[in-house]
Coordinates of N, CA, C and O in Angstrom, one line a residue:
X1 N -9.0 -15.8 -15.2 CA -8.1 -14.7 -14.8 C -6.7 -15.1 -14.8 O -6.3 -16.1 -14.2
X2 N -5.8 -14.4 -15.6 CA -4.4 -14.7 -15.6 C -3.7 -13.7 -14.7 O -4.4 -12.8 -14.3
X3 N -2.8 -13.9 -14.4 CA -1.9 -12.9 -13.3 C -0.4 -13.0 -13.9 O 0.3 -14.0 -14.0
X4 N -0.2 -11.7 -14.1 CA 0.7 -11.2 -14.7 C 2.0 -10.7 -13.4 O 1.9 -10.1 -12.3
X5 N 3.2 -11.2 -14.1 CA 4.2 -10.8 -13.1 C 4.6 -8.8 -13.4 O 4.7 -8.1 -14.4
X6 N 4.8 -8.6 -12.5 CA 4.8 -7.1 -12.2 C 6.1 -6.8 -12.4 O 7.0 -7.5 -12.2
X7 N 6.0 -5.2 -12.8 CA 7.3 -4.6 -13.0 C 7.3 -3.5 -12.5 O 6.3 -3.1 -11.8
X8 N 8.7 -2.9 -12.7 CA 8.8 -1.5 -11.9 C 8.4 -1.4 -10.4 O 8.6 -2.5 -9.8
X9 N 7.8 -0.3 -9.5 CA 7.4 -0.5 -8.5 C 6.1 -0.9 -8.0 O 5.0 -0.6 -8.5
X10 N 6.2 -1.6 -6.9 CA 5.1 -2.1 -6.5 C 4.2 -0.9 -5.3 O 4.9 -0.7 -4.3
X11 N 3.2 -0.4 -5.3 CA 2.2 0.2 -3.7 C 1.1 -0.5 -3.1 O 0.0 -0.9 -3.4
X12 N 1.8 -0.6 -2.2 CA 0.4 -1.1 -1.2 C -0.3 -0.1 -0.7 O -0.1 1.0 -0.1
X13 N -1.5 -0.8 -1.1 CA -2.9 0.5 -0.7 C -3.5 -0.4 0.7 O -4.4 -1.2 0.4
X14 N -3.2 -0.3 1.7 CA -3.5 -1.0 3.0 C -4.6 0.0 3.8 O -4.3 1.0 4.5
X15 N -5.8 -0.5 3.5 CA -7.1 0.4 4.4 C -8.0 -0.3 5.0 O -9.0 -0.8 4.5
X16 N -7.6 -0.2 6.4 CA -8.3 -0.5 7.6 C -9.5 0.5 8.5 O -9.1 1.6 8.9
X17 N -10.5 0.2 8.7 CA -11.3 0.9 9.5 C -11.3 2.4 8.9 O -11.0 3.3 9.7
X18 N -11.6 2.9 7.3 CA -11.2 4.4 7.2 C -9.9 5.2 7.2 O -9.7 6.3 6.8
X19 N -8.8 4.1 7.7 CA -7.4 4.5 7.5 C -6.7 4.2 6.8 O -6.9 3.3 6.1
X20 N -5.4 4.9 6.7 CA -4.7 4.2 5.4 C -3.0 3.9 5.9 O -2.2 4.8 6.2
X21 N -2.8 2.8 6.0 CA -1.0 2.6 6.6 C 0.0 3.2 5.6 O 0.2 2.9 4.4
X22 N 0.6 4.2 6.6 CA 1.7 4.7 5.5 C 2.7 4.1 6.3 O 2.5 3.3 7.2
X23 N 4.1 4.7 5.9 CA 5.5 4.1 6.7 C 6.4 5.7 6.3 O 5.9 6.6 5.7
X24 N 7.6 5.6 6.8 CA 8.3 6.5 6.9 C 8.7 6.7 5.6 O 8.6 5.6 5.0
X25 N 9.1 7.9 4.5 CA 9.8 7.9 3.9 C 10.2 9.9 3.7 O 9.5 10.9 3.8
X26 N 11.6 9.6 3.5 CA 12.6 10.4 4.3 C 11.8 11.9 5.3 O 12.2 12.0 6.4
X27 N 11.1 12.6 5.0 CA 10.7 13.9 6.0 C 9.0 13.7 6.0 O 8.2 14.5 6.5
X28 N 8.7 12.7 5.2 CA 7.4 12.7 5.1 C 6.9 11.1 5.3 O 7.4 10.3 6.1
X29 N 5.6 10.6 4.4 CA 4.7 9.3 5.2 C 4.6 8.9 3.3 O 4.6 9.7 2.4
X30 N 4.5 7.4 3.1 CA 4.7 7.3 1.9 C 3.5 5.9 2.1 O 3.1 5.7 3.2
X31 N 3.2 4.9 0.7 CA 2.6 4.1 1.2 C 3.6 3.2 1.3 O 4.6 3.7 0.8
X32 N 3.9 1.6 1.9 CA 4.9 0.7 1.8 C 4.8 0.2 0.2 O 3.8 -0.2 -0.5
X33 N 6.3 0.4 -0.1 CA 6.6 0.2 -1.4 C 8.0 -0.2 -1.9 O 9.0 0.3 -1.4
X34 N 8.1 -1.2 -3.0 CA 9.3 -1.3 -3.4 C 9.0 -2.2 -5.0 O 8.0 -2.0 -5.7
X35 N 10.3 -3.4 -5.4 CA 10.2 -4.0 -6.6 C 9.8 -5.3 -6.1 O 10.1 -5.7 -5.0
X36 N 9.1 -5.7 -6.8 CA 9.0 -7.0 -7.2 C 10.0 -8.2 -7.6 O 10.8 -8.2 -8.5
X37 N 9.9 -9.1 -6.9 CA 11.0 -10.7 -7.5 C 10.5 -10.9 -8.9 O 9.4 -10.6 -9.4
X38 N 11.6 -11.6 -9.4 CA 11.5 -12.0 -10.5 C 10.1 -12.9 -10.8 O 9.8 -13.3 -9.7
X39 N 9.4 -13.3 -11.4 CA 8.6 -13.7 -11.8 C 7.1 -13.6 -10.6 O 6.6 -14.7 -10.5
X40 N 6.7 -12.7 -9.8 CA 6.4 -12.2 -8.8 C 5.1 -11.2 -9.0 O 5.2 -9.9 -8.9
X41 N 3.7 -11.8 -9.2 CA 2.5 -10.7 -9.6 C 2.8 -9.4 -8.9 O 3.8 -9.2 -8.3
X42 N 1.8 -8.5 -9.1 CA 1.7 -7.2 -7.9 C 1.3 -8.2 -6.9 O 2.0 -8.6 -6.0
X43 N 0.1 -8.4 -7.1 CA -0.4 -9.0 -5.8 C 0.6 -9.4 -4.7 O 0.6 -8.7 -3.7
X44 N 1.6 -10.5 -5.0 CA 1.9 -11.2 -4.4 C 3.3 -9.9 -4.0 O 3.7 -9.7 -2.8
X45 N 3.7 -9.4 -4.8 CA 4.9 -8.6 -4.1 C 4.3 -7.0 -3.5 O 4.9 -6.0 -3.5
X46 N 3.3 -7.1 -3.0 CA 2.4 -6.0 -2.4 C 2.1 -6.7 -0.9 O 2.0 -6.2 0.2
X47 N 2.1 -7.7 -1.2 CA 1.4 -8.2 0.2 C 3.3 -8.9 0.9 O 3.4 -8.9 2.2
X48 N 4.5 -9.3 0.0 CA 5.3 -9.6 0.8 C 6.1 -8.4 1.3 O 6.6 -8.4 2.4
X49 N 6.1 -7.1 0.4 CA 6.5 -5.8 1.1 C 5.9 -5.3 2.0 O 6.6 -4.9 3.0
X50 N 4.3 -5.1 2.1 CA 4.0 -4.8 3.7 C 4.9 -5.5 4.7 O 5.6 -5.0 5.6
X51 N 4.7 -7.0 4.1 CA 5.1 -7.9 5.1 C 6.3 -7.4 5.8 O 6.4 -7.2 7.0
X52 N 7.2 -7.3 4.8 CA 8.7 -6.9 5.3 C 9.0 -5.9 6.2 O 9.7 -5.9 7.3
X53 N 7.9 -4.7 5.3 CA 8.1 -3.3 5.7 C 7.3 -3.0 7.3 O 7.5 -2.1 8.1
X54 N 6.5 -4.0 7.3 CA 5.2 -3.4 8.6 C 5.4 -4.5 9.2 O 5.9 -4.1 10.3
X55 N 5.4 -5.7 9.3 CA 5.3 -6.4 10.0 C 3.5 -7.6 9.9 O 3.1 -8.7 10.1
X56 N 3.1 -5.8 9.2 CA 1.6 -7.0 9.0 C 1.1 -8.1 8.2 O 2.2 -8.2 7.6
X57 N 0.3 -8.9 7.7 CA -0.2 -9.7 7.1 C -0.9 -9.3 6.4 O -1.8 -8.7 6.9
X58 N -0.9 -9.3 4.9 CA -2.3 -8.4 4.1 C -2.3 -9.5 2.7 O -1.4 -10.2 2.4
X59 N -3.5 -9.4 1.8 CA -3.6 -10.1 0.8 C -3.6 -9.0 -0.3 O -4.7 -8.4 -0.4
X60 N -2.8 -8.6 -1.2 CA -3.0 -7.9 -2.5 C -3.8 -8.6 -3.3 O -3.4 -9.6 -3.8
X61 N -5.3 -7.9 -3.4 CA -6.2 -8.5 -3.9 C -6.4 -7.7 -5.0 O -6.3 -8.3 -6.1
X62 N -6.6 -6.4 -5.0 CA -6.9 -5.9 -6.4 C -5.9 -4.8 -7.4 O -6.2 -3.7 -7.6
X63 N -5.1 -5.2 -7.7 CA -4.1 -4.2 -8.2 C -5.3 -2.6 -9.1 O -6.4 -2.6 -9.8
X64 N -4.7 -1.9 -8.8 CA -5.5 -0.6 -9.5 C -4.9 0.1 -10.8 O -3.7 0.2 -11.1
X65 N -6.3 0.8 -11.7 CA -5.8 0.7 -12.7 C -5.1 2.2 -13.0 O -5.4 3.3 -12.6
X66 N -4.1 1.9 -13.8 CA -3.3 3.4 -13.6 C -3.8 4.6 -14.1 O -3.6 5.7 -13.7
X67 N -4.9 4.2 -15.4 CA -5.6 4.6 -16.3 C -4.9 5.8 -16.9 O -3.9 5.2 -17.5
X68 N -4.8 7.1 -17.1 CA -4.2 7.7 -18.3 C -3.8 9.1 -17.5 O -3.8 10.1 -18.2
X69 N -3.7 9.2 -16.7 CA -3.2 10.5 -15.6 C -2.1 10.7 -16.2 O -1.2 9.9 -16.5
X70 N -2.1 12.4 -16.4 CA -0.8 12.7 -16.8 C 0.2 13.3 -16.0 O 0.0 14.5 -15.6
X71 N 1.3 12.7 -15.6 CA 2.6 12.8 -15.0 C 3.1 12.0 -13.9 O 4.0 12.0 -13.1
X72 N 2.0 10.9 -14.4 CA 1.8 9.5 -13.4 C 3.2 8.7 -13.9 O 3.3 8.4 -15.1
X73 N 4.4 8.2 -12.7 CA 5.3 7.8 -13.2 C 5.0 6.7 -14.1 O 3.8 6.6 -14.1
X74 N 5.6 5.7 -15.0 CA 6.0 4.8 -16.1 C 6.1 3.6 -14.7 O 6.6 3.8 -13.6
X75 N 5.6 2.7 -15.1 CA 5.9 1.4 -14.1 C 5.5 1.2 -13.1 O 5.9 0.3 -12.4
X76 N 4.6 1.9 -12.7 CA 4.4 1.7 -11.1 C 2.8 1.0 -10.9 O 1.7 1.0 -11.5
X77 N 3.0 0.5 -10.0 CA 1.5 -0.5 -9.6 C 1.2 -0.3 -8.9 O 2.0 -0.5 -8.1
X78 N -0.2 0.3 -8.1 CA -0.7 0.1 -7.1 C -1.4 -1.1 -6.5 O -1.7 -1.8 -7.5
X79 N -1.6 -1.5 -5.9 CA -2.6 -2.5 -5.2 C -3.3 -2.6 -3.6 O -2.8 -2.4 -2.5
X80 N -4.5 -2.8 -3.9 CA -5.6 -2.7 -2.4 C -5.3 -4.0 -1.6 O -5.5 -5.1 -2.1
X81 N -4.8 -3.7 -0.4 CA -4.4 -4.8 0.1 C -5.6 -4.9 1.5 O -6.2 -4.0 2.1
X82 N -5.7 -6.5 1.6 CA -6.6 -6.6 2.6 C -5.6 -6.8 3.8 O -4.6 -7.4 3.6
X83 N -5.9 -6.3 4.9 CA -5.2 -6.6 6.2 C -6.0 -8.1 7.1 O -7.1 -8.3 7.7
X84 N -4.6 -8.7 6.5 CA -5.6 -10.0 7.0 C -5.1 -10.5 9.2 O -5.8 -11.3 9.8
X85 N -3.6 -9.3 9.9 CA -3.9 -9.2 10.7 C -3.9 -7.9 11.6 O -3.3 -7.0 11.1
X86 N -4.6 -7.7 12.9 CA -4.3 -6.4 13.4 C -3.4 -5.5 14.3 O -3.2 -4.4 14.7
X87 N -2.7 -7.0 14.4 CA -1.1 -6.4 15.2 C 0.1 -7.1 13.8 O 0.0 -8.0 13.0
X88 N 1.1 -6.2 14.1 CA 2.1 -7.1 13.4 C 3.0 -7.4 13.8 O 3.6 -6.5 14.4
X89 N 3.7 -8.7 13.8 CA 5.0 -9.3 13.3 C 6.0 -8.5 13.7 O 6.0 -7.4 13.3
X90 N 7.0 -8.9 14.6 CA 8.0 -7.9 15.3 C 9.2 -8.0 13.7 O 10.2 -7.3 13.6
X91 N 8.8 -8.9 12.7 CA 9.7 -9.1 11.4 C 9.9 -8.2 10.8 O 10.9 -8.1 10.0
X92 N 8.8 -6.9 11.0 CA 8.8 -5.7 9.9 C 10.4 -4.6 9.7 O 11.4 -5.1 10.2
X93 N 10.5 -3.8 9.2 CA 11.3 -2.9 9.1 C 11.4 -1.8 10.3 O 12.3 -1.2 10.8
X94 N 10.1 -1.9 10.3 CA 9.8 -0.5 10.8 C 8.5 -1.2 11.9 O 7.6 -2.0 11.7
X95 N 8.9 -0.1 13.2 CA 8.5 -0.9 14.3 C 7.2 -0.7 14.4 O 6.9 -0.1 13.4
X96 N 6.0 -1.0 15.3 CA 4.7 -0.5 15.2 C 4.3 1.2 15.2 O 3.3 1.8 14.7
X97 N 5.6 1.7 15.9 CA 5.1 3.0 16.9 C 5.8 4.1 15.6 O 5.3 5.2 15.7
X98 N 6.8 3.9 14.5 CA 7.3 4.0 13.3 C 6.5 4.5 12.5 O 6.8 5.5 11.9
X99 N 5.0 3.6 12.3 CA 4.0 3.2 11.2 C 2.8 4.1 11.5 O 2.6 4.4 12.7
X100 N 1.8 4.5 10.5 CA 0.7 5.9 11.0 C 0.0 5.1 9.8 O 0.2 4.8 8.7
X101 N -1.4 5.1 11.1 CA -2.1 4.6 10.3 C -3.3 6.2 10.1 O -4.2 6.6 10.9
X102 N -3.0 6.7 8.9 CA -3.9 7.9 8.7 C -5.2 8.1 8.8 O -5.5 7.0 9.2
X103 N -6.3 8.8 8.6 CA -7.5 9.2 8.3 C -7.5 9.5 6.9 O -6.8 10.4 6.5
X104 N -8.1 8.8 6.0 CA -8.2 8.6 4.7 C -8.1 10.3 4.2 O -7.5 10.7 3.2
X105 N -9.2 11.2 5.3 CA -9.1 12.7 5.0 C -8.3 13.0 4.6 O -8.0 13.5 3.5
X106 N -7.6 12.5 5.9 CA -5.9 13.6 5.8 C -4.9 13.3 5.1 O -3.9 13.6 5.7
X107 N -4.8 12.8 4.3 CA -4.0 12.1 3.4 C -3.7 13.0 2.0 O -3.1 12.8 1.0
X108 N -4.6 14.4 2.5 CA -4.3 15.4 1.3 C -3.0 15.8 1.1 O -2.6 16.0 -0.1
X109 N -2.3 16.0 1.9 CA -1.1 16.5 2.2 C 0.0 15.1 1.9 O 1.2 15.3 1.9
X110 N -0.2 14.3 1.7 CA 0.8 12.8 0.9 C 0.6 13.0 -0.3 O -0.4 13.3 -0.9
X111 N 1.8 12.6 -0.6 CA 1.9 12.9 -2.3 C 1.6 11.1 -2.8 O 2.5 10.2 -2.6
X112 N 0.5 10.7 -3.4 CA 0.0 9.9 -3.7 C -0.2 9.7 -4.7 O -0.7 10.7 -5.3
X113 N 0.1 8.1 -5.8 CA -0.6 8.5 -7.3 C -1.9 8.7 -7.8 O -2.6 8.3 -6.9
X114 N -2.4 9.1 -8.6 CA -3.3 9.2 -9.1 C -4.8 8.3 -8.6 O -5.8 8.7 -8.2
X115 N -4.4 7.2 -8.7 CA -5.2 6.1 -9.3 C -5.4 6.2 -7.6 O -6.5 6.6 -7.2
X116 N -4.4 5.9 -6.7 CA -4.8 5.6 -5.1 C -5.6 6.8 -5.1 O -6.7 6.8 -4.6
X117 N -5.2 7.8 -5.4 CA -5.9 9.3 -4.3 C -7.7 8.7 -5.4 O -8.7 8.5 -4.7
X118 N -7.8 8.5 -6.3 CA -9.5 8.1 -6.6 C -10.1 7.3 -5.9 O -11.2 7.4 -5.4
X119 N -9.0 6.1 -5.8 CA -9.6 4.9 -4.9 C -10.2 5.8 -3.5 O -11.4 5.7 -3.2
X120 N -9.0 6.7 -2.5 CA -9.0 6.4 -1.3 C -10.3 7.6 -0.9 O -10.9 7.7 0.2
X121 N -10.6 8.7 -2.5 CA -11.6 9.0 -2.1 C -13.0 8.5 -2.2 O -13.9 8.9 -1.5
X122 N -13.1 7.6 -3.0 CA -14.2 6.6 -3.3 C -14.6 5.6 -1.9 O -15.7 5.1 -1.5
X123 N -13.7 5.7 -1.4 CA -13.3 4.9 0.2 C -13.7 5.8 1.5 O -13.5 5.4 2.6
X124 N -14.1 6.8 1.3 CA -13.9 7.8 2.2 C -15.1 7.6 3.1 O -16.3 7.5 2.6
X125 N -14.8 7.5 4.7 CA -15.9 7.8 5.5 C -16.9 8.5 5.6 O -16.6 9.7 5.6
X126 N -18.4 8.3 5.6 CA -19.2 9.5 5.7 C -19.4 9.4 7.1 O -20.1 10.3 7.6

């Protein structure tokens, strides 16, 4: 397995217990996201933006595939991250009480790419 440095933006798909951590973004809830460092897999710049953004600890283990959706932005990466803790890090951006951790359900209403909203229904509690 080779691991390729990432471009454009990076998502973290962070799903704990049936939920999904979103963070603030401007009037609505977005997943934690941003770019990648220079030479910097998804993986690795999925799991240091939570970090930044939340405070938590997570491992970007499986980047997801964008597959052929049309009107799905150019560049962007998703990735399933494992939450490796369950409090976080007072280091984050954004403070605990800031951060929503959703019901995978209710997540209709977030504008999500493609590839996540398959994942997170594939994921869904019965």
């Amino acid at each position: 397995m080779t691991l390729e440095q990432a471009e454009g933006v990076v998502r973290a798909v962070v799903v704990y217990d049936g939920r999904v951590l979103l963070v603030p973004d401007g009037d609505g809830w977005a997943l934690p996201s941003g770019t990648p460092e220079p030479a910097e897999t998804a993986q690795a710049a999925a799991a240091r933006i939570v970090y930044e953004t939340t405070g938590y600890l997570v491992d970007g283990t499986e980047p997801l595939d964008p597959g052929e959706a049309a009107g799905e932005p150019v560049g962007e990466t998703a990735v399933v991250c494992q939450l490796l803790t369950e409090s976080p890090s007072s280091g984050g951006r954004f403070t605990p009480e800031q951060l929503c951790w959703t019901p995978i359900a209710e997540t209709a209403g977030t504008p999500l790419p493609g590839p996540v909203r398959a994942y997170l229904q594939g994921h869904t509690p019965v």
